[in-house]
C-alpha cells in the first residue's frame, strides 16, 4: 500500500511539473485580434524567452495598438526592445492587479533583464486607479499613464498571466536605435562577462577578423570562462600558428542561435573553422535543462548567456572545446593475451621472482588531450558494465517486491 501511495505521489508531481509549462504563442493563437503581437513575439525570439520563464506576465496589445508601433518603422531590434517592456518579470492576474498594496507597484521587465535598458527605463509602474481601473506607465516616461488594463486572456496561477492592455507603452530608451552588430565590440563584451582571457587571446590572433566578418550574417560564440582558459593556455601556446587560429575559430558558429534554439536543434554543427576536409565540428546536446557541446575529447557546458540579440549570441562555457583535428585521443590499451595451456611445460617453480620495474611513461605531448580524459572514459565503461549487470537484479527484486 505504501509503495502504491508513493508511486501515485511521484506521478502527481510529474504531472504538475508538466502542467506548469506554458507556450505563449499557443495561448495567443486562440485570440485572432492579437495575431500581430503574437507574430512579433516569434519574430524577435521573445516567445522563446517567455516560455523559458516560470513566473511572468505578458501585457498583450491588439492589432490596432500594434499598428501604432509599426507606423514608427523601428528596426526589428527596436521592436524587440519595446515588446520586451511589455513582459513583466512577476505574476499579475486580474485579482492581484486590483489589490496592489498602497495602490502602486514597480515591476521589472524583460527589457531591464537584457541589460540594454539605461537607468530605470526597464521598469513599469502599475497603479490602481479610481473607478476600478489599473494604469501602466514606463518609468522613463515621467510616470504618465498611457495604457490601462482591459481584460485577462489566460492565467496559470503563479506561472504565467496573459492580460490585454489598451495601448503600447512608449519608451524613448527602448525605441532608440541600437548599434549595428558590426559596430559592437565583441571582445569587450566577452571581457566584461568573465571571458577576458579568451577575448585577449582572440585579439592577438587573425581569428578575430573571422569573427568580425561573420557577425552581420549571424554569429554564435562559445567563450570559455577565465579559469578554464587559464588552465588551457600552456597547451594553446604549443600549437602551431594555424592550430591556434583553428582552435579559436572552433568556438564560433557562422549562424545565430538563441539558447532555446540550441535546445531544439541537437546534433552535429559546423564552426568557423570548418573547411572542406577539415570538419572541425561538435555535437550540441541537451542534458536536462542544460545544453552541452561535445567533441570526442571533451564535453563542455553552457553556464551563462552573455548576449542574445539577433544576429549575435555569446554564451560562456565551463571548459575549452578540443577538436580532434588538433588533439590526440588517448588510445585504449589492448587487453593482454590469455596464456596458452601447454601440457609439456614444466611445473611452475614455487620460488617467487620479482617482476622487473615498469618502463617510465613519457609525458603528454602538447597536443595530447587533457590528463584524466582516458581514465574517465575507462571508468565510465566499467560503470556501464556494472550497471547493466546490476540492472537485471534490480528488476527481478522489484517484481518480487510488488507481487
Tab-separated table of C-alpha atoms in Angstrom:
chain	number	residue	atom	x	y	z
A	1	UNK	CA	0.000	0.000	0.000
A	2	UNK	CA	2.785	2.423	0.916
A	3	UNK	CA	4.556	1.624	-2.346
A	4	UNK	CA	1.375	2.347	-4.311
A	5	UNK	CA	0.862	5.664	-2.498
A	6	UNK	CA	4.454	6.679	-3.182
A	7	UNK	CA	4.039	5.851	-6.878
A	8	UNK	CA	0.856	7.939	-7.052
A	9	UNK	CA	2.666	10.860	-5.395
A	10	UNK	CA	5.520	10.684	-7.917
A	11	UNK	CA	3.078	10.590	-10.856
A	12	UNK	CA	1.230	13.605	-9.414
A	13	UNK	CA	4.461	15.599	-9.085
A	14	UNK	CA	5.459	14.748	-12.649
A	15	UNK	CA	2.037	15.760	-13.934
A	16	UNK	CA	2.177	19.048	-12.005
A	17	UNK	CA	5.597	19.860	-13.426
A	18	UNK	CA	4.344	19.183	-16.949
A	19	UNK	CA	1.183	21.205	-16.441
A	20	UNK	CA	3.204	24.222	-15.267
A	21	UNK	CA	4.844	24.571	-18.682
A	22	UNK	CA	3.399	27.224	-20.992
A	23	UNK	CA	3.605	28.322	-24.599
A	24	UNK	CA	2.789	31.974	-25.210
A	25	UNK	CA	2.253	31.600	-28.966
A	26	UNK	CA	-0.315	28.839	-28.406
A	27	UNK	CA	-2.103	30.918	-25.791
A	28	UNK	CA	-2.342	33.976	-28.065
A	29	UNK	CA	-3.252	31.857	-31.110
A	30	UNK	CA	-6.716	31.466	-29.528
A	31	UNK	CA	-7.253	35.227	-29.947
A	32	UNK	CA	-7.006	36.366	-33.613
A	33	UNK	CA	-7.137	40.025	-32.607
A	34	UNK	CA	-3.621	39.607	-31.151
A	35	UNK	CA	-2.087	37.957	-34.228
A	36	UNK	CA	0.332	40.843	-34.930
A	37	UNK	CA	1.591	40.932	-31.344
A	38	UNK	CA	1.970	37.145	-31.432
A	39	UNK	CA	3.836	37.284	-34.753
A	40	UNK	CA	6.434	39.714	-33.443
A	41	UNK	CA	6.970	37.717	-30.259
A	42	UNK	CA	8.099	34.892	-32.541
A	43	UNK	CA	9.998	37.134	-34.977
A	44	UNK	CA	12.051	38.721	-32.176
A	45	UNK	CA	12.588	35.406	-30.319
A	46	UNK	CA	10.887	36.868	-27.241
A	47	UNK	CA	8.443	33.935	-27.284
A	48	UNK	CA	11.312	31.551	-26.538
A	49	UNK	CA	12.449	33.645	-23.582
A	50	UNK	CA	8.892	33.917	-22.242
A	51	UNK	CA	8.409	30.151	-22.451
A	52	UNK	CA	11.626	29.593	-20.501
A	53	UNK	CA	10.459	31.799	-17.597
A	54	UNK	CA	8.487	30.358	-14.689
A	55	UNK	CA	6.829	33.495	-13.262
A	56	UNK	CA	5.824	36.093	-15.824
A	57	UNK	CA	3.085	38.458	-17.045
A	58	UNK	CA	2.614	39.310	-20.722
A	59	UNK	CA	0.831	42.620	-21.435
A	60	UNK	CA	-0.545	41.991	-24.921
A	61	UNK	CA	-1.780	44.695	-27.274
A	62	UNK	CA	-4.325	44.042	-30.026
A	63	UNK	CA	-3.711	44.544	-33.746
A	64	UNK	CA	-4.896	48.176	-33.665
A	65	UNK	CA	-2.420	49.050	-30.927
A	66	UNK	CA	0.375	47.261	-32.786
A	67	UNK	CA	-0.364	49.373	-35.889
A	68	UNK	CA	0.660	52.469	-33.908
A	69	UNK	CA	4.005	50.804	-33.101
A	70	UNK	CA	4.665	49.596	-36.636
A	71	UNK	CA	3.953	53.079	-38.005
A	72	UNK	CA	7.199	54.226	-36.325
A	73	UNK	CA	9.158	51.964	-38.706
A	74	UNK	CA	11.519	50.714	-35.995
A	75	UNK	CA	14.135	48.066	-36.831
A	76	UNK	CA	13.440	44.574	-35.532
A	77	UNK	CA	15.817	45.207	-32.610
A	78	UNK	CA	13.780	48.276	-31.615
A	79	UNK	CA	10.505	46.352	-31.825
A	80	UNK	CA	12.037	43.665	-29.621
A	81	UNK	CA	13.042	46.247	-27.009
A	82	UNK	CA	9.562	47.786	-26.959
A	83	UNK	CA	7.785	44.431	-26.704
A	84	UNK	CA	10.178	43.225	-24.003
A	85	UNK	CA	8.970	46.232	-21.963
A	86	UNK	CA	5.529	44.573	-22.067
A	87	UNK	CA	6.794	41.388	-20.376
A	88	UNK	CA	6.764	41.763	-16.580
A	89	UNK	CA	9.033	39.527	-14.516
A	90	UNK	CA	6.327	38.870	-11.928
A	91	UNK	CA	2.853	37.356	-11.809
A	92	UNK	CA	-0.074	39.806	-12.057
A	93	UNK	CA	-3.508	38.341	-12.713
A	94	UNK	CA	-6.742	40.364	-12.686
A	95	UNK	CA	-7.264	39.865	-8.953
A	96	UNK	CA	-3.745	40.890	-7.990
A	97	UNK	CA	-3.876	43.994	-10.222
A	98	UNK	CA	-6.900	45.284	-8.268
A	99	UNK	CA	-5.337	44.520	-4.900
A	100	UNK	CA	-1.960	46.247	-5.241
A	101	UNK	CA	-0.515	47.234	-1.879
A	102	UNK	CA	-0.555	51.035	-1.365
A	103	UNK	CA	-2.154	51.392	-4.795
A	104	UNK	CA	1.050	51.182	-6.834
A	105	UNK	CA	3.755	48.645	-7.729
A	106	UNK	CA	7.021	48.861	-9.656
A	107	UNK	CA	7.626	45.857	-11.920
A	108	UNK	CA	10.879	44.888	-13.633
A	109	UNK	CA	10.545	43.848	-17.273
A	110	UNK	CA	12.373	41.617	-19.695
A	111	UNK	CA	13.814	44.787	-21.238
A	112	UNK	CA	15.511	45.516	-17.918
A	113	UNK	CA	16.828	41.925	-17.786
A	114	UNK	CA	18.580	42.248	-21.155
A	115	UNK	CA	20.970	44.855	-19.782
A	116	UNK	CA	20.140	47.178	-22.690
A	117	UNK	CA	17.929	49.467	-20.615
A	118	UNK	CA	19.580	52.588	-19.223
A	119	UNK	CA	18.825	53.647	-15.667
A	120	UNK	CA	15.273	52.818	-14.623
A	121	UNK	CA	13.855	52.700	-18.168
A	122	UNK	CA	13.292	48.957	-17.925
A	123	UNK	CA	10.694	49.287	-15.143
A	124	UNK	CA	6.922	49.800	-15.388
A	125	UNK	CA	4.688	51.429	-12.762
A	126	UNK	CA	1.329	49.730	-12.144
A	127	UNK	CA	-1.278	51.970	-10.486
A	128	UNK	CA	-4.659	51.014	-9.036
A	129	UNK	CA	-6.807	53.974	-10.136
A	130	UNK	CA	-10.245	55.216	-9.140
A	131	UNK	CA	-13.250	53.522	-10.660
A	132	UNK	CA	-11.586	50.103	-10.704
A	133	UNK	CA	-9.127	50.962	-13.478
A	134	UNK	CA	-5.466	49.884	-13.443
A	135	UNK	CA	-2.908	52.013	-15.276
A	136	UNK	CA	0.525	51.182	-16.722
A	137	UNK	CA	3.345	53.693	-17.277
A	138	UNK	CA	7.017	53.223	-18.227
A	139	UNK	CA	9.336	54.556	-15.543
A	140	UNK	CA	11.326	56.634	-18.060
A	141	UNK	CA	8.225	58.412	-19.369
A	142	UNK	CA	7.548	60.723	-16.381
A	143	UNK	CA	5.191	58.105	-14.959
A	144	UNK	CA	2.422	59.326	-17.274
A	145	UNK	CA	-0.221	56.616	-17.618
A	146	UNK	CA	-0.503	55.644	-21.283
A	147	UNK	CA	-2.278	52.275	-21.052
A	148	UNK	CA	-4.915	50.636	-18.867
A	149	UNK	CA	-5.884	47.073	-18.051
A	150	UNK	CA	-8.623	45.768	-20.366
A	151	UNK	CA	-9.110	42.090	-19.517
A	152	UNK	CA	-7.397	38.842	-18.647
A	153	UNK	CA	-6.753	36.497	-21.582
A	154	UNK	CA	-5.310	33.478	-19.777
A	155	UNK	CA	-3.995	32.656	-16.324
A	156	UNK	CA	-1.920	29.772	-14.993
A	157	UNK	CA	-1.683	30.809	-11.331
A	158	UNK	CA	1.772	31.991	-10.302
A	159	UNK	CA	3.264	30.714	-13.553
A	160	UNK	CA	2.034	32.949	-16.410
A	161	UNK	CA	-0.640	35.610	-16.749
A	162	UNK	CA	-1.557	36.988	-20.174
A	163	UNK	CA	-3.525	40.230	-19.995
A	164	UNK	CA	-4.654	42.850	-22.505
A	165	UNK	CA	-3.682	46.486	-22.070
A	166	UNK	CA	-5.187	49.292	-24.138
A	167	UNK	CA	-2.069	50.743	-25.828
A	168	UNK	CA	1.639	50.214	-26.493
A	169	UNK	CA	3.839	51.545	-23.666
A	170	UNK	CA	6.020	54.338	-25.104
A	171	UNK	CA	9.706	54.475	-24.181
A	172	UNK	CA	12.276	56.692	-25.863
A	173	UNK	CA	15.030	54.468	-24.477
A	174	UNK	CA	13.552	51.253	-25.877
A	175	UNK	CA	12.823	52.887	-29.235
A	176	UNK	CA	16.320	54.363	-29.587
A	177	UNK	CA	18.325	52.831	-32.446
A	178	UNK	CA	20.721	50.122	-31.309
A	179	UNK	CA	24.223	49.888	-32.776
A	180	UNK	CA	24.646	47.571	-35.734
A	181	UNK	CA	26.243	44.202	-34.858
A	182	UNK	CA	29.430	45.104	-36.740
A	183	UNK	CA	29.774	48.185	-34.539
A	184	UNK	CA	29.610	46.183	-31.322
A	185	UNK	CA	32.910	45.390	-29.668
A	186	UNK	CA	32.651	41.616	-29.351
A	187	UNK	CA	35.852	41.194	-27.338
A	188	UNK	CA	34.856	43.986	-24.945
A	189	UNK	CA	31.507	42.279	-24.328
A	190	UNK	CA	33.247	38.970	-23.556
A	191	UNK	CA	35.887	40.640	-21.359
A	192	UNK	CA	33.264	42.265	-19.156
A	193	UNK	CA	31.400	38.978	-18.639
A	194	UNK	CA	34.055	36.564	-17.373
A	195	UNK	CA	35.761	35.657	-20.675
A	196	UNK	CA	38.626	38.171	-20.617
A	197	UNK	CA	41.399	35.630	-21.257
A	198	UNK	CA	39.637	34.203	-24.308
A	199	UNK	CA	38.918	37.727	-25.614
A	200	UNK	CA	42.559	38.808	-25.228
A	201	UNK	CA	43.743	35.619	-26.925
A	202	UNK	CA	41.329	36.274	-29.788
A	203	UNK	CA	42.540	39.872	-30.179
A	204	UNK	CA	46.100	38.639	-30.721
A	205	UNK	CA	45.102	36.232	-33.493
A	206	UNK	CA	43.853	36.502	-37.113
A	207	UNK	CA	40.733	34.620	-35.962
A	208	UNK	CA	39.417	37.928	-34.609
A	209	UNK	CA	38.957	39.147	-38.201
A	210	UNK	CA	36.995	35.959	-38.997
A	211	UNK	CA	34.599	36.752	-36.138
A	212	UNK	CA	34.152	40.371	-37.259
A	213	UNK	CA	33.400	39.372	-40.850
A	214	UNK	CA	30.799	36.812	-39.736
A	215	UNK	CA	28.759	38.836	-37.243
A	216	UNK	CA	26.490	40.699	-39.684
A	217	UNK	CA	25.304	37.463	-41.287
A	218	UNK	CA	24.709	35.746	-37.923
A	219	UNK	CA	27.217	34.558	-35.306
A	220	UNK	CA	27.132	32.432	-32.167
A	221	UNK	CA	30.203	32.447	-29.902
A	222	UNK	CA	31.028	29.974	-27.134
A	223	UNK	CA	33.713	31.561	-24.953
A	224	UNK	CA	35.435	29.529	-22.201
A	225	UNK	CA	35.443	31.181	-18.786
A	226	UNK	CA	38.665	32.688	-17.460
A	227	UNK	CA	39.590	29.766	-15.167
A	228	UNK	CA	39.140	27.213	-17.950
A	229	UNK	CA	41.115	29.306	-20.439
A	230	UNK	CA	43.984	29.985	-17.996
A	231	UNK	CA	44.433	26.261	-17.362
A	232	UNK	CA	44.456	25.593	-21.104
A	233	UNK	CA	46.971	28.298	-22.139
A	234	UNK	CA	50.117	26.081	-21.805
A	235	UNK	CA	48.684	23.669	-24.387
A	236	UNK	CA	47.477	26.542	-26.570
A	237	UNK	CA	50.952	28.094	-26.685
A	238	UNK	CA	52.425	24.843	-28.022
A	239	UNK	CA	50.070	24.748	-31.022
A	240	UNK	CA	51.212	25.924	-34.443
A	241	UNK	CA	50.008	29.310	-35.715
A	242	UNK	CA	47.430	27.582	-37.924
A	243	UNK	CA	46.366	25.404	-34.992
A	244	UNK	CA	45.840	28.417	-32.727
A	245	UNK	CA	43.646	30.125	-35.311
A	246	UNK	CA	41.630	26.946	-35.920
A	247	UNK	CA	41.060	26.405	-32.187
A	248	UNK	CA	39.751	29.951	-31.693
A	249	UNK	CA	37.510	29.728	-34.756
A	250	UNK	CA	36.268	26.346	-33.471
A	251	UNK	CA	34.462	28.288	-30.711
A	252	UNK	CA	32.224	30.150	-33.194
A	253	UNK	CA	29.235	29.124	-35.322
A	254	UNK	CA	28.535	31.023	-38.578
A	255	UNK	CA	24.820	31.339	-37.732
A	256	UNK	CA	22.769	32.976	-34.996
A	257	UNK	CA	21.339	30.546	-32.427
A	258	UNK	CA	19.478	31.541	-29.274
A	259	UNK	CA	19.659	29.297	-26.204
A	260	UNK	CA	16.201	27.886	-26.862
A	261	UNK	CA	17.229	27.351	-30.487
A	262	UNK	CA	20.207	25.296	-29.329
A	263	UNK	CA	17.912	23.268	-27.084
A	264	UNK	CA	15.659	22.396	-30.002
A	265	UNK	CA	18.333	21.694	-32.634
A	266	UNK	CA	20.506	18.942	-31.202
A	267	UNK	CA	23.081	17.373	-33.479
A	268	UNK	CA	26.371	17.991	-35.262
A	269	UNK	CA	27.098	21.579	-36.211
A	270	UNK	CA	29.807	23.271	-38.259
A	271	UNK	CA	32.040	26.014	-36.901
A	272	UNK	CA	34.017	28.957	-38.265
A	273	UNK	CA	36.979	26.561	-38.567
A	274	UNK	CA	35.116	24.084	-40.805
A	275	UNK	CA	36.776	23.952	-44.212
A	276	UNK	CA	36.261	21.071	-46.625
A	277	UNK	CA	38.109	18.005	-45.343
A	278	UNK	CA	38.751	19.756	-42.013
A	279	UNK	CA	35.445	19.028	-40.280
A	280	UNK	CA	36.053	20.905	-37.027
A	281	UNK	CA	32.534	20.163	-35.829
A	282	UNK	CA	30.981	19.350	-32.470
A	283	UNK	CA	27.666	17.986	-31.224
A	284	UNK	CA	25.041	20.108	-29.489
A	285	UNK	CA	23.119	18.016	-26.981
A	286	UNK	CA	20.586	18.674	-24.235
A	287	UNK	CA	21.209	17.241	-20.789
A	288	UNK	CA	18.009	18.019	-18.927
A	289	UNK	CA	17.769	21.797	-18.641
A	290	UNK	CA	21.437	22.191	-19.603
A	291	UNK	CA	22.978	22.482	-23.067
A	292	UNK	CA	26.287	20.686	-23.654
A	293	UNK	CA	28.760	20.810	-26.539
A	294	UNK	CA	30.593	17.543	-27.181
A	295	UNK	CA	33.682	16.546	-29.114
A	296	UNK	CA	35.368	13.127	-28.967
A	297	UNK	CA	37.740	14.570	-26.366
A	298	UNK	CA	35.651	16.727	-24.047
A	299	UNK	CA	32.153	17.787	-23.012
A	300	UNK	CA	31.622	21.472	-22.202
A	301	UNK	CA	28.514	23.010	-20.642
A	302	UNK	CA	26.904	26.393	-21.324
A	303	UNK	CA	26.893	28.197	-17.979
A	304	UNK	CA	25.688	31.694	-18.902
A	305	UNK	CA	24.130	33.795	-21.668
A	306	UNK	CA	26.267	36.887	-22.189
A	307	UNK	CA	24.277	38.433	-25.037
A	308	UNK	CA	21.427	37.208	-27.201
A	309	UNK	CA	20.453	39.934	-29.643
A	310	UNK	CA	19.895	38.772	-33.215
A	311	UNK	CA	22.161	38.338	-35.160
A	312	UNK	CA	24.690	37.871	-32.298
A	313	UNK	CA	24.650	35.398	-29.414
A	314	UNK	CA	27.503	34.826	-26.954
A	315	UNK	CA	27.479	32.041	-24.348
A	316	UNK	CA	30.137	31.204	-21.754
A	317	UNK	CA	31.432	27.642	-21.254
A	318	UNK	CA	32.949	25.835	-18.293
A	319	UNK	CA	35.633	24.204	-20.492
A	320	UNK	CA	37.665	24.818	-23.632
A	321	UNK	CA	36.388	22.907	-26.677
A	322	UNK	CA	39.009	20.489	-28.040
A	323	UNK	CA	38.760	19.482	-31.720
A	324	UNK	CA	40.062	16.025	-32.589
A	325	UNK	CA	41.860	17.560	-35.590
A	326	UNK	CA	44.310	19.221	-33.176
A	327	UNK	CA	44.417	16.943	-30.151
A	328	UNK	CA	45.122	13.246	-29.842
A	329	UNK	CA	42.509	10.889	-28.499
A	330	UNK	CA	44.162	8.807	-25.784
A	331	UNK	CA	44.443	5.208	-27.110
A	332	UNK	CA	42.618	2.456	-25.293
A	333	UNK	CA	45.148	-0.182	-24.098
A	334	UNK	CA	44.719	-3.591	-25.777
A	335	UNK	CA	43.802	-6.457	-23.425
A	336	UNK	CA	46.667	-8.810	-22.510
A	337	UNK	CA	46.543	-12.159	-24.414
A	338	UNK	CA	45.358	-15.139	-22.377
A	339	UNK	CA	48.157	-17.645	-21.568
A	340	UNK	CA	48.021	-20.807	-23.677
A	341	UNK	CA	47.901	-24.159	-21.912
A	342	UNK	CA	50.955	-26.398	-22.663
A	343	UNK	CA	50.846	-29.990	-21.407
A	344	UNK	CA	54.613	-30.451	-21.893
A	345	UNK	CA	55.605	-27.331	-19.957
A	346	UNK	CA	57.331	-27.992	-16.630
A	347	UNK	CA	55.504	-27.381	-13.373
A	348	UNK	CA	55.871	-23.801	-12.156
A	349	UNK	CA	58.577	-23.185	-9.645
A	350	UNK	CA	57.456	-22.445	-6.091
A	351	UNK	CA	60.193	-19.846	-5.772
A	352	UNK	CA	58.938	-16.275	-6.132
A	353	UNK	CA	60.586	-13.909	-8.619
A	354	UNK	CA	60.471	-10.165	-8.603
A	355	UNK	CA	58.988	-8.521	-11.672
A	356	UNK	CA	61.283	-6.071	-13.445
A	357	UNK	CA	60.342	-2.412	-12.903
A	358	UNK	CA	57.849	-0.966	-15.417
A	359	UNK	CA	59.395	1.334	-18.038
A	360	UNK	CA	58.915	5.066	-17.486
A	361	UNK	CA	55.868	6.521	-19.260
A	362	UNK	CA	56.720	9.569	-21.398
A	363	UNK	CA	54.876	12.801	-20.567
A	364	UNK	CA	51.973	14.014	-22.729
A	365	UNK	CA	52.869	15.892	-25.882
A	366	UNK	CA	51.494	19.442	-26.138
A	367	UNK	CA	48.714	18.310	-28.433
A	368	UNK	CA	47.531	15.459	-26.224
A	369	UNK	CA	44.107	15.571	-24.644
A	370	UNK	CA	43.973	16.850	-21.024
A	371	UNK	CA	45.018	14.423	-18.306
A	372	UNK	CA	42.265	12.250	-16.959
A	373	UNK	CA	40.096	12.059	-20.091
A	374	UNK	CA	41.091	8.489	-20.952
A	375	UNK	CA	40.774	7.433	-17.327
A	376	UNK	CA	37.318	8.949	-17.175
A	377	UNK	CA	36.312	7.027	-20.304
A	378	UNK	CA	37.588	3.743	-18.835
A	379	UNK	CA	35.799	4.399	-15.570
A	380	UNK	CA	32.594	5.175	-17.428
A	381	UNK	CA	32.863	1.897	-19.368
A	382	UNK	CA	33.414	-0.058	-16.161
A	383	UNK	CA	30.417	1.592	-14.536
A	384	UNK	CA	28.308	0.822	-17.599
A	385	UNK	CA	29.159	-2.898	-17.345
A	386	UNK	CA	28.423	-2.921	-13.630
A	387	UNK	CA	25.165	-1.080	-14.167
A	388	UNK	CA	23.956	-3.423	-16.912
A	389	UNK	CA	24.729	-6.421	-14.766
A	390	UNK	CA	23.071	-4.932	-11.699
A	391	UNK	CA	20.006	-3.701	-13.551
A	392	UNK	CA	18.746	-7.268	-14.116
A	393	UNK	CA	18.991	-7.987	-10.384
A	394	UNK	CA	17.150	-4.767	-9.528
A	395	UNK	CA	14.316	-5.572	-11.961
A	396	UNK	CA	13.876	-9.100	-10.549
A	397	UNK	CA	13.917	-7.751	-6.985
A	398	UNK	CA	11.367	-5.041	-7.844
A	399	UNK	CA	8.977	-7.556	-9.452
A	400	UNK	CA	9.301	-9.857	-6.442
A	401	UNK	CA	8.612	-6.945	-4.080
A	402	UNK	CA	5.495	-5.796	-5.977
A	403	UNK	CA	3.959	-9.282	-6.240
